[in-house]
């Protein structure tokens, strides 16, 4: 007997709670966990309401796409420049698809996204990075009408590390140049430090406030803060991280020289996979690569604990040099928009297309002329100077030897 298939959009928190037993039984990206999802509504100031698309078979939830409607800037990108008007965005979180990922379910979900946009519930839908070979990504690119499609989705490599049986095996897996440079900087950091080098892992709920304080102390000096990105200790971020800590997922690793924090690495440990969400280092220590030192030493600890705790690190999408040095690409991810058939939707599609049409050719030219790395370095240095707080006496932050 063919099951009866229906699609429903859950638009209230009460409706979301109705499917908790099924949602909670499906594994996936921690960002799509139901408790974490609900924490956004306690913390977020841009959220309008839930928008979870659910496929039912014979009245039983079979799959969901976890989303919400936000009122937010669109943030289209040309280089480090981000721009775009505020709009009502149907935002689907990372790992939004839970349950049965069948082709039929994916088709029904994308159809419902298009219907939601045709009902003017939002100006556009945004799906957080998906594997470009996934059914959901392909359908989101193909099913909407031509003027509603995202014609420029930029793939990004998705790096991971499988934790080997020993630290020796981990270092052998690195390229010779990476291995040699890492060892050299590790030795130099230990030699030049004015205090003992140590790493502390914050993992208990009672340590939460201290962990946030340590991470913020480093992050506020990083170039990412100057770019308006990376970790921040806002009330919204704290609420979401607190839920992760209460679930026993949150791990914050901090590298110290004496009592001075040099770098941090914060992420979620769920089902044997550590997802590194936030990183940062003191820019005055850049010549020692303290972030790489910290990551390498944490991976060593993961090796010694295997197989009891961590079997894999997921760096997520993006081609940062440290990811390429330590991990291997599992394929490419890309985010994708679907735009509404409205003046606002057409405006957003045009702006995104123009931004993408400028960004990629410009990046290709700069790479060929070898100017891209220099521009990135100059921009990051400028952002780092912008974000670095002055010392109390007005002087620059002290170096490691002067600390």
Coordinates of C-alpha atoms in Angstrom, one line a residue:
X1 CA 0.0 0.0 0.0
X2 CA 1.4 3.4 -1.0
X3 CA 1.7 5.7 2.0
X4 CA -0.1 9.0 2.1
X5 CA 2.5 11.8 1.8
X6 CA 1.9 15.3 3.0
X7 CA 4.0 18.4 3.5
X8 CA 3.5 20.8 6.4
X9 CA 5.3 24.0 7.4
X10 CA 5.8 24.5 11.1
X11 CA 5.5 28.2 11.8
X12 CA 5.2 28.3 15.7
X13 CA 7.4 27.0 18.5
X14 CA 4.4 24.9 19.7
X15 CA 4.2 23.2 16.3
X16 CA 8.0 22.6 16.4
X17 CA 7.7 20.9 19.8
X18 CA 5.1 18.5 18.4
X19 CA 7.7 16.7 16.3
X20 CA 10.5 16.7 19.0
X21 CA 10.4 12.9 19.4
X22 CA 11.3 12.4 15.7
X23 CA 13.6 15.4 15.4
X24 CA 15.5 14.3 18.4
X25 CA 16.0 10.8 17.1
X26 CA 17.6 11.9 13.8
X27 CA 21.4 12.4 13.9
X28 CA 23.1 15.2 12.0
X29 CA 24.9 18.5 12.3
X30 CA 24.7 19.9 15.9
X31 CA 23.6 23.2 14.5
X32 CA 20.3 21.6 13.5
X33 CA 19.7 20.1 17.0
X34 CA 16.2 21.0 18.2
X35 CA 17.4 22.4 21.6
X36 CA 20.1 24.5 19.8
X37 CA 17.5 25.6 17.3
X38 CA 15.2 26.8 20.0
X39 CA 18.0 28.7 21.7
X40 CA 18.2 31.0 18.7
X41 CA 14.7 32.2 19.5
X42 CA 15.8 33.1 23.0
X43 CA 18.9 34.9 21.9
X44 CA 18.4 36.2 18.3
X45 CA 17.2 39.7 17.7
X46 CA 16.8 39.3 13.9
X47 CA 14.5 36.2 14.0
X48 CA 10.9 36.6 12.9
X49 CA 9.5 33.1 13.4
X50 CA 10.1 29.4 12.8
X51 CA 9.8 27.9 9.3
X52 CA 10.5 24.2 9.5
X53 CA 9.4 22.2 6.4
X54 CA 8.2 18.7 7.4
X55 CA 7.4 15.7 5.1
X56 CA 5.0 13.2 6.6
X57 CA 4.2 9.6 5.5
X58 CA 0.9 8.3 6.9
X59 CA 0.9 11.1 9.4
X60 CA 4.4 10.3 10.7
X61 CA 7.3 12.8 10.2
X62 CA 9.8 11.3 7.7
X63 CA 12.1 14.3 7.0
X64 CA 12.5 17.9 7.9
X65 CA 14.4 21.0 6.7
X66 CA 15.2 23.1 9.7
X67 CA 14.7 26.8 9.0
X68 CA 13.5 30.1 10.3
X69 CA 12.6 33.5 8.9
X70 CA 15.1 36.3 9.7
X71 CA 15.1 40.0 9.1
X72 CA 18.8 40.5 8.3
X73 CA 21.3 42.2 5.9
X74 CA 22.0 40.0 2.9
X75 CA 25.8 40.5 3.0
X76 CA 26.7 39.8 -0.6
X77 CA 30.5 39.7 -1.0
X78 CA 33.2 41.3 -3.2
X79 CA 36.5 40.4 -1.6
X80 CA 36.4 41.4 2.0
X81 CA 33.6 43.9 1.3
X82 CA 30.1 42.9 2.3
X83 CA 27.0 44.8 1.3
X84 CA 23.3 44.3 0.6
X85 CA 19.9 45.6 1.9
X86 CA 18.0 44.1 4.8
X87 CA 15.4 41.5 3.7
X88 CA 13.2 38.8 5.0
X89 CA 15.3 35.7 4.5
X90 CA 14.1 32.1 4.9
X91 CA 17.3 30.8 6.5
X92 CA 18.0 27.1 6.6
X93 CA 20.8 26.2 9.1
X94 CA 23.9 24.1 8.6
X95 CA 22.9 20.4 8.3
X96 CA 19.2 21.5 8.0
X97 CA 18.1 18.2 6.4
X98 CA 17.2 15.6 9.0
X99 CA 15.4 12.3 8.6
X100 CA 15.0 10.4 5.4
X101 CA 17.1 12.1 2.7
X102 CA 15.3 10.4 -0.2
X103 CA 15.2 12.1 -3.6
X104 CA 11.4 12.3 -3.3
X105 CA 11.6 14.1 0.1
X106 CA 14.2 16.5 -1.3
X107 CA 11.9 17.3 -4.2
X108 CA 8.9 17.9 -2.0
X109 CA 11.0 20.2 0.3
X110 CA 12.3 22.3 -2.5
X111 CA 8.8 22.6 -4.0
X112 CA 7.6 23.9 -0.6
X113 CA 10.4 26.4 -0.4
X114 CA 9.3 27.8 -3.7
X115 CA 5.7 27.9 -2.6
X116 CA 6.6 29.7 0.6
X117 CA 8.4 32.3 -1.5
X118 CA 5.5 32.6 -3.9
X119 CA 3.2 33.3 -0.9
X120 CA 5.6 36.2 -0.1
X121 CA 6.6 34.7 3.3
X122 CA 10.1 35.8 2.5
X123 CA 12.1 37.7 -0.1
X124 CA 14.6 34.9 -0.6
X125 CA 15.6 31.5 0.9
X126 CA 19.2 30.7 1.9
X127 CA 20.5 27.2 2.3
X128 CA 23.7 27.0 4.4
X129 CA 26.6 25.2 2.6
X130 CA 25.6 21.9 1.1
X131 CA 27.7 19.2 -0.6
X132 CA 27.4 20.2 -4.3
X133 CA 26.9 16.5 -5.2
X134 CA 23.8 16.3 -2.9
X135 CA 20.3 16.0 -4.1
X136 CA 19.2 19.0 -2.1
X137 CA 21.8 21.2 -3.7
X138 CA 21.2 20.1 -7.2
X139 CA 17.4 20.5 -6.9
X140 CA 17.7 23.9 -5.3
X141 CA 19.7 25.0 -8.3
X142 CA 17.4 23.4 -10.9
X143 CA 13.8 23.5 -9.7
X144 CA 13.1 27.2 -9.3
X145 CA 12.3 29.3 -12.3
X146 CA 15.2 30.9 -14.2
X147 CA 14.8 34.4 -12.7
X148 CA 14.5 32.9 -9.1
X149 CA 17.6 30.7 -9.3
X150 CA 21.0 31.3 -7.8
X151 CA 23.2 31.4 -10.9
X152 CA 26.5 31.9 -9.0
X153 CA 27.2 29.4 -6.1
X154 CA 30.9 29.4 -5.3
X155 CA 32.2 25.9 -4.2
X156 CA 34.5 25.7 -1.2
X157 CA 36.6 22.7 -0.2
X158 CA 35.4 20.9 2.9
X159 CA 38.4 19.7 5.0
X160 CA 38.4 17.0 7.6
X161 CA 41.0 15.0 9.6
X162 CA 40.6 11.3 10.5
X163 CA 42.3 10.8 13.8
X164 CA 45.1 8.2 13.4
X165 CA 46.3 5.7 16.0
X166 CA 49.3 7.7 17.0
X167 CA 50.7 11.2 16.9
X168 CA 53.7 9.9 14.9
X169 CA 51.2 8.7 12.2
X170 CA 49.5 12.1 12.3
X171 CA 52.8 14.0 11.7
X172 CA 53.7 11.6 8.9
X173 CA 50.4 12.4 7.2
X174 CA 51.5 16.1 6.8
X175 CA 53.5 17.4 3.9
X176 CA 57.3 17.5 4.6
X177 CA 57.3 21.3 4.4
X178 CA 54.4 21.6 6.8
X179 CA 55.9 19.1 9.2
X180 CA 59.3 20.8 9.2
X181 CA 57.8 24.3 9.6
X182 CA 55.5 23.2 12.4
X183 CA 58.3 21.5 14.4
X184 CA 60.5 24.6 13.9
X185 CA 57.9 27.0 15.2
X186 CA 56.9 24.7 18.1
X187 CA 60.5 24.7 19.3
X188 CA 60.9 28.4 18.8
X189 CA 57.8 29.2 20.8
X190 CA 58.9 26.9 23.7
X191 CA 62.4 28.5 23.6
X192 CA 61.2 32.2 23.5
X193 CA 58.3 32.0 26.0
X194 CA 58.8 33.8 29.2
X195 CA 56.6 31.2 31.0
X196 CA 55.8 27.5 30.6
X197 CA 53.7 26.6 27.5
X198 CA 50.5 24.8 28.5
X199 CA 47.1 23.9 27.0
X200 CA 43.9 23.9 29.0
X201 CA 40.6 22.3 27.9
X202 CA 37.5 23.9 29.2
X203 CA 34.6 21.4 29.0
X204 CA 32.5 21.6 32.1
X205 CA 29.4 23.8 32.5
X206 CA 31.0 25.4 35.6
X207 CA 34.0 26.5 33.4
X208 CA 31.8 28.1 30.8
X209 CA 32.1 31.8 31.8
X210 CA 35.9 31.4 32.1
X211 CA 36.2 29.8 28.7
X212 CA 34.2 32.6 27.1
X213 CA 36.4 35.2 28.8
X214 CA 39.6 33.5 27.6
X215 CA 38.3 33.2 24.0
X216 CA 37.1 36.8 23.9
X217 CA 40.5 38.0 25.3
X218 CA 42.2 36.6 22.2
X219 CA 39.5 37.1 19.7
X220 CA 39.1 40.9 20.3
X221 CA 42.8 41.3 19.1
X222 CA 42.5 39.2 16.0
X223 CA 42.1 40.4 12.4
X224 CA 38.7 38.6 12.1
X225 CA 37.3 41.0 14.7
X226 CA 38.4 43.9 12.6
X227 CA 36.5 42.3 9.7
X228 CA 33.4 41.8 11.8
X229 CA 33.7 38.0 11.7
X230 CA 34.9 35.2 14.0
X231 CA 34.1 34.7 17.6
X232 CA 32.3 37.3 19.7
X233 CA 31.0 37.1 23.2
X234 CA 27.6 38.7 22.4
X235 CA 24.5 37.6 24.4
X236 CA 23.3 35.7 21.4
X237 CA 26.6 33.7 21.0
X238 CA 26.7 33.0 24.7
X239 CA 23.2 31.6 24.8
X240 CA 23.9 29.3 21.9
X241 CA 27.2 28.1 23.4
X242 CA 25.7 27.7 26.8
X243 CA 23.2 25.2 25.4
X244 CA 26.1 23.3 23.8
X245 CA 27.9 23.3 27.1
X246 CA 24.9 22.0 28.9
X247 CA 24.6 19.1 26.4
X248 CA 28.3 18.2 27.1
X249 CA 29.4 19.1 23.6
X250 CA 31.4 22.3 24.0
X251 CA 35.2 22.1 24.1
X252 CA 37.4 25.2 24.3
X253 CA 41.2 24.7 24.1
X254 CA 43.4 27.6 25.1
X255 CA 47.2 27.9 24.6
X256 CA 49.1 29.8 27.3
X257 CA 52.6 31.1 27.8
X258 CA 52.7 31.4 31.5
X259 CA 49.4 33.2 32.3
X260 CA 49.1 34.8 28.9
X261 CA 46.6 33.3 26.5
X262 CA 48.0 33.1 22.9
X263 CA 45.4 31.2 21.0
X264 CA 42.1 29.3 21.3
X265 CA 40.1 26.6 19.4
X266 CA 36.5 26.2 20.3
X267 CA 34.1 23.5 18.9
X268 CA 31.6 20.8 19.4
X269 CA 32.4 17.2 20.2
X270 CA 29.4 15.1 19.1
X271 CA 29.3 11.4 18.2
X272 CA 33.1 11.2 17.9
X273 CA 33.5 14.2 15.6
X274 CA 35.0 17.4 16.8
X275 CA 33.7 20.4 14.8
X276 CA 36.0 23.3 15.2
X277 CA 33.7 26.3 15.0
X278 CA 35.9 29.2 16.2
X279 CA 39.7 29.8 16.2
X280 CA 41.8 32.8 17.1
X281 CA 45.3 33.8 18.0
X282 CA 47.1 36.9 19.3
X283 CA 48.4 38.7 16.2
X284 CA 51.6 39.8 18.0
X285 CA 52.5 36.1 18.2
X286 CA 52.0 35.4 14.5
X287 CA 55.6 34.5 13.8
X288 CA 55.2 31.5 16.2
X289 CA 51.9 30.3 14.5
X290 CA 50.3 29.7 18.0
X291 CA 47.0 28.6 16.4
X292 CA 48.8 25.8 14.5
X293 CA 50.8 24.9 17.6
X294 CA 47.5 24.5 19.5
X295 CA 45.7 22.5 16.9
X296 CA 48.7 20.1 16.4
X297 CA 49.0 19.5 20.2
X298 CA 45.2 19.0 20.5
X299 CA 45.3 16.5 17.7
X300 CA 48.1 14.7 19.4
X301 CA 45.9 14.4 22.5
X302 CA 43.1 13.1 20.3
X303 CA 45.4 10.4 18.9
X304 CA 46.4 9.3 22.4
X305 CA 42.7 9.1 23.5
X306 CA 41.5 7.2 20.4
X307 CA 39.2 5.3 20.0
X308 CA 37.5 6.3 23.2
X309 CA 36.5 9.9 22.3
X310 CA 37.5 11.6 19.0
X311 CA 37.7 9.8 15.7
X312 CA 37.4 12.8 13.3
X313 CA 37.8 16.6 13.1
X314 CA 35.5 18.5 10.8
X315 CA 36.9 21.9 9.8
X316 CA 33.9 22.7 7.7
X317 CA 33.8 24.5 4.4
X318 CA 36.4 27.1 3.4
X319 CA 39.9 27.0 2.1
X320 CA 41.9 28.5 5.1
X321 CA 45.6 27.6 4.8
X322 CA 45.6 25.8 8.2
X323 CA 42.8 23.5 7.0
X324 CA 44.7 22.5 3.9
X325 CA 47.8 21.9 5.9
X326 CA 46.3 19.7 8.6
X327 CA 43.4 18.1 6.7
X328 CA 42.2 16.6 3.5
X329 CA 39.3 17.8 1.4
X330 CA 36.2 15.5 1.3
X331 CA 34.6 17.4 -1.6
X332 CA 33.2 20.8 -2.2
X333 CA 30.3 22.6 -0.4
X334 CA 28.4 25.7 -1.5
X335 CA 25.5 27.7 -0.2
X336 CA 22.6 28.4 -2.5
X337 CA 19.8 31.1 -2.6
X338 CA 16.3 30.8 -4.1
X339 CA 14.7 34.2 -4.7
X340 CA 11.1 35.2 -4.7
X341 CA 9.3 36.3 -7.8
X342 CA 8.9 39.9 -6.5
X343 CA 10.6 43.3 -7.0
X344 CA 12.6 42.7 -3.8
X345 CA 13.5 39.1 -4.8
X346 CA 14.6 40.3 -8.3
X347 CA 16.7 43.1 -6.7
X348 CA 18.5 40.7 -4.4
X349 CA 19.2 38.2 -7.2
X350 CA 20.6 41.0 -9.4
X351 CA 22.8 42.3 -6.5
X352 CA 24.1 38.8 -5.8
X353 CA 24.8 38.1 -9.4
X354 CA 26.7 41.4 -9.8
X355 CA 28.7 40.7 -6.7
X356 CA 29.6 37.1 -7.8
X357 CA 30.3 38.3 -11.3
X358 CA 32.9 40.7 -10.0
X359 CA 34.3 38.7 -7.1
X360 CA 35.4 35.5 -8.9
X361 CA 37.1 37.1 -12.0
X362 CA 38.8 39.6 -9.7
X363 CA 40.1 36.9 -7.4
X364 CA 41.3 34.8 -10.4
X365 CA 43.3 37.8 -11.8
X366 CA 44.8 38.5 -8.5
X367 CA 45.8 34.9 -8.0
X368 CA 47.5 34.8 -11.4
X369 CA 49.4 38.0 -10.8
X370 CA 50.3 36.7 -7.3
X371 CA 48.8 39.8 -5.7
X372 CA 46.0 38.0 -3.8
X373 CA 48.2 36.8 -0.9
X374 CA 49.7 40.3 -0.5
X375 CA 46.3 42.0 -0.5
X376 CA 44.9 39.5 2.0
X377 CA 47.9 40.0 4.3
X378 CA 47.6 43.8 4.1
X379 CA 43.9 43.7 4.7
X380 CA 44.3 41.3 7.7
X381 CA 47.1 43.5 9.1
X382 CA 44.8 46.5 8.8
X383 CA 41.9 44.7 10.4
X384 CA 44.2 43.4 13.2
X385 CA 45.4 47.0 13.9
X386 CA 41.7 48.2 13.9
X387 CA 40.6 45.5 16.4
X388 CA 43.7 45.5 18.7
X389 CA 43.0 47.4 21.9
X390 CA 45.6 49.9 23.0
X391 CA 47.7 49.3 26.2
X392 CA 46.8 51.3 29.2
X393 CA 49.8 53.6 28.7
X394 CA 49.0 54.0 25.0
X395 CA 51.8 51.8 23.8
X396 CA 51.6 48.8 21.6
X397 CA 51.0 45.3 23.0
X398 CA 54.2 43.7 24.2
X399 CA 55.9 40.9 22.4
X400 CA 56.4 37.5 23.8
X401 CA 59.9 38.2 25.1
X402 CA 58.7 41.4 26.7
X403 CA 55.6 40.0 28.4

